[in-house]
Amino acid sequence: MFAEVIVNLSVSELNRTFDYGIPEGMDLSIGTRVLVPFGARRGTEIGYVVGIKETSDFQCKDIIRVVDSVFDERKLNLAKWMAKKYFCNLSDTLKLLVPPGTGNKVDNVKAKKEKWASLAMEIDLQQIKSDKQRRIVSFLLDNGEVPVSELLLFTDTTRSVLTTLEKNGIVKLEEVEVSRNPFANKEVERSEPLPLTERQQEVLDKIKVNEFGEYLLYGVTGSGKTEIYLQLIDKVLKSGKTAVVLVPEISLTPQITNRFLSRFGDCIAILHSRLSPGERYDEWRKIKEGKSQIVIGARSAIFAPLENIGVIIIDEEHDASYKSETTPKYEAREVARYLAKSYDIPVVLGSATPDLRTYYKATNGEITLLELPNRISNMGLPDVQIVDLREELASGNKTVFSRKLYEEINQNLKNKEQTMLFLNRRGYSTFVMCRDCGYVVKCDQCDVAMTYHLTRNKLLCHYCGKEQSNVFLCPSCGSKNIRYFGTGTQKIEAEIKKYFPTASVIRMDVDTTRTKNAHEMILSKFQNEKIDILLGTQMITKGHDFENVTLVGVLAADSSINISDYRANERTFQLLTQVAGRAGRGEKKGRAIIQTYMPDEFSILAAKEQDYKNFYKQEIIVREKLKYPPFCDIIIGVLSGEDEEAVKREAERFYRIISSRLEAYKPMPAPISKINGLYRYRVLAKELVDEAVVSVLASCLEEYYREKPNDVRLSFDINPNSMV
Ligand code: ADP
Ligand code: ZN
Ligand code: ZN
């Protein structure tokens, strides 16, 4: 007998199968991980069995030994389906199904306090000649920051190889403060299922657990969706099956996981991106060996090696993090749907602000709509007020707090109630502009405005990380009238301290959450130490239930409207509704204040009323008129390279190929026309992408790659999160 083996998933050039003989008596099947002879000088590689057959046309070597069993035939079919649908190699999609490391000699590794390694620069694997160095770099590309001991173990290399890479500036080693996995070995009090409300019971009864079905559970924040998830899972477990729960990475906090832990105990595996590869490996094993019946995790948890899945739940289904932006560029909801069909089970999408595409499907019957229109607590939704910042300015208030918000914060301080202040950092950070000639200091590598960082007193590019010193004279006209515009979280923190000197403040943004578990630490500090004000970016909007928060302030709602993206209205509505929903989760009524320069925008008005359906009604008309999703999919190819002429030429060639088969728009410089020194051109097409169109696009890509350009890269995606 012969096995078809995919060798070394990290090297995309090897995206084909090799035949190997199966020695007499060797026990293997689809998805078995094996050690095979490969390459010159008696080298070996790890491979994965993807087929078994009677004969081979080749002169085959034998498999050396079996390592372990990693996936089954169903998962192999999933990987094949994904490779086709998302235009990538089978080795790219198989990678999602296998545990970290080469599988050679891994046994319960644990992260300790030690140095962690990460890549110090962007690097192309092809540039690295040494085998061992390549294994290290490839592992770091896949896993980001990794403890050194785990790195050496998983890649089967030695410290001296790492030292060489460090000397060459490719890898950096840093001492990282590691607290233990916040979810591990936790003692939580047991909780019993709550008696459901009539409405909840109706919803639960409508979900058929023994057949395929796609459901949208649309319920306002605090309407009892999570309780339904818990009882649905309970039902499924009792029938001997397992469950997958996906939540956005950002809301994967102890608060939500505790609710699952307290209901189901330790049959839960929790997968999140802050696990080290060793911790991830442990979780992977636990699931594979059948010790966990419930997996909770971010996007990639959909690939956990669970067997006999009985339900898939996707909470906050509108969240952008369910779409992968790196190869394979999959959409977890589509993968969930595929798996649900394959297992003949339900997939439940939950949200207070559903993705417009999902709700559209629910209105035309493709998805079953389930609704929970009211909050469980009789407090109802918070009162939302809109404050017009133009009026504030006109009456001489130049601070970031409107008079109304100022008053309300003071009120909260007096009542010893907590406040959350939200700043949409994206596109709203501090940039530097000359007041005389309008010159904006930009990164010369990226064509985006540099951001001023208070703590470092430096200008920083958020795209490439380039730093430059502060400017005091306009580089263009020489004027001294240089000003810092916009407001970053650091500056707001300073303002809070100035105007509310007695208040305690804690800040949560990318800068304060760099270290492992910083998220959890900030949130539990806010809760336990009764900090008066939590100030933060997107990160504070989701998944946290603080009983004592009665006031939410949105400092400026506009920044997400002013982005060049067809989803701007949708994102603004979602964000504001989610933020406002943070107020009044306990016994006291909540209130929210939205400050804006555009009080008449319908996305803001709908968020004030927290009226999703009204928002949907208006936005869907716009989408249909302009032909945007859900009435089409957005197909985007971005060509990039150092030589602008070459990039333009390739963009035109790509456009010619695409436009011969589909209707496409002429190539244009991308909205951000240069990043990291690379020029960028964009080719765009709008088309409903079904199986036929996938085939057409695949053949277009094949034709494009037949003439392989060396110095120009094509990044291809459908419905990417970012249009820039
Ligand atoms: P959502 O997931 O929609 O935000 P939750 O399930 O978290 O809503 O419910 C909101 C609050 O109401 C939680 O504190 C939860 O414990 C409580 N709750 C949910 N269902 C019930 C019920 N049937 N009876 C009493 N309390 C409930
Ligand atoms: Zn830059
Ligand atoms: Zn100037």
Short mmCIF file of N, CA and C and ligand atoms in Angstrom, two decimals, residues 433-439 473-482, ligand 3:
data_model
loop_
_atom_site.label_atom_id
_atom_site.label_comp_id
_atom_site.label_asym_id
_atom_site.label_seq_id
_atom_site.Cartn_x
_atom_site.Cartn_y
_atom_site.Cartn_z
N MET A 433 0.01 69.30 12.02
CA MET A 433 -0.30 70.08 10.84
C MET A 433 0.19 71.51 10.99
N CYS A 434 0.60 72.08 9.86
CA CYS A 434 0.98 73.49 9.86
C CYS A 434 -0.26 74.34 9.64
N ARG A 435 -0.50 75.28 10.54
CA ARG A 435 -1.71 76.08 10.44
C ARG A 435 -1.62 77.11 9.33
N ASP A 436 -0.41 77.41 8.87
CA ASP A 436 -0.27 78.40 7.82
C ASP A 436 -0.45 77.81 6.43
N CYS A 437 0.20 76.67 6.17
CA CYS A 437 0.12 76.14 4.82
C CYS A 437 -0.63 74.81 4.74
N GLY A 438 -1.05 74.26 5.87
CA GLY A 438 -1.84 73.03 5.84
C GLY A 438 -1.02 71.76 5.70
N TYR A 439 0.31 71.90 5.70
CA TYR A 439 1.17 70.73 5.56
C TYR A 439 0.96 69.76 6.74
N LEU A 473 9.24 73.42 13.41
CA LEU A 473 9.14 74.32 12.27
C LEU A 473 8.50 73.55 11.14
N CYS A 474 7.63 74.20 10.37
CA CYS A 474 6.99 73.50 9.26
C CYS A 474 8.04 73.14 8.21
N PRO A 475 8.19 71.88 7.87
CA PRO A 475 9.19 71.46 6.90
C PRO A 475 8.88 72.03 5.51
N SER A 476 7.66 72.49 5.31
CA SER A 476 7.28 72.97 3.98
C SER A 476 7.45 74.48 3.85
N CYS A 477 6.91 75.28 4.79
CA CYS A 477 6.98 76.74 4.65
C CYS A 477 7.82 77.41 5.73
N GLY A 478 8.29 76.61 6.70
CA GLY A 478 9.16 77.20 7.71
C GLY A 478 8.44 77.90 8.84
N SER A 479 7.12 77.90 8.79
CA SER A 479 6.36 78.58 9.85
C SER A 479 6.52 77.88 11.19
N LYS A 480 6.39 78.69 12.28
CA LYS A 480 6.47 78.11 13.61
C LYS A 480 5.10 77.66 14.09
N ASN A 481 4.10 77.94 13.23
CA ASN A 481 2.72 77.69 13.62
C ASN A 481 2.29 76.23 13.44
N ILE A 482 3.12 75.34 13.95
CA ILE A 482 2.82 73.90 13.87
C ILE A 482 1.90 73.53 15.02
ZN ZN B 3 3.70 75.31 6.62
#
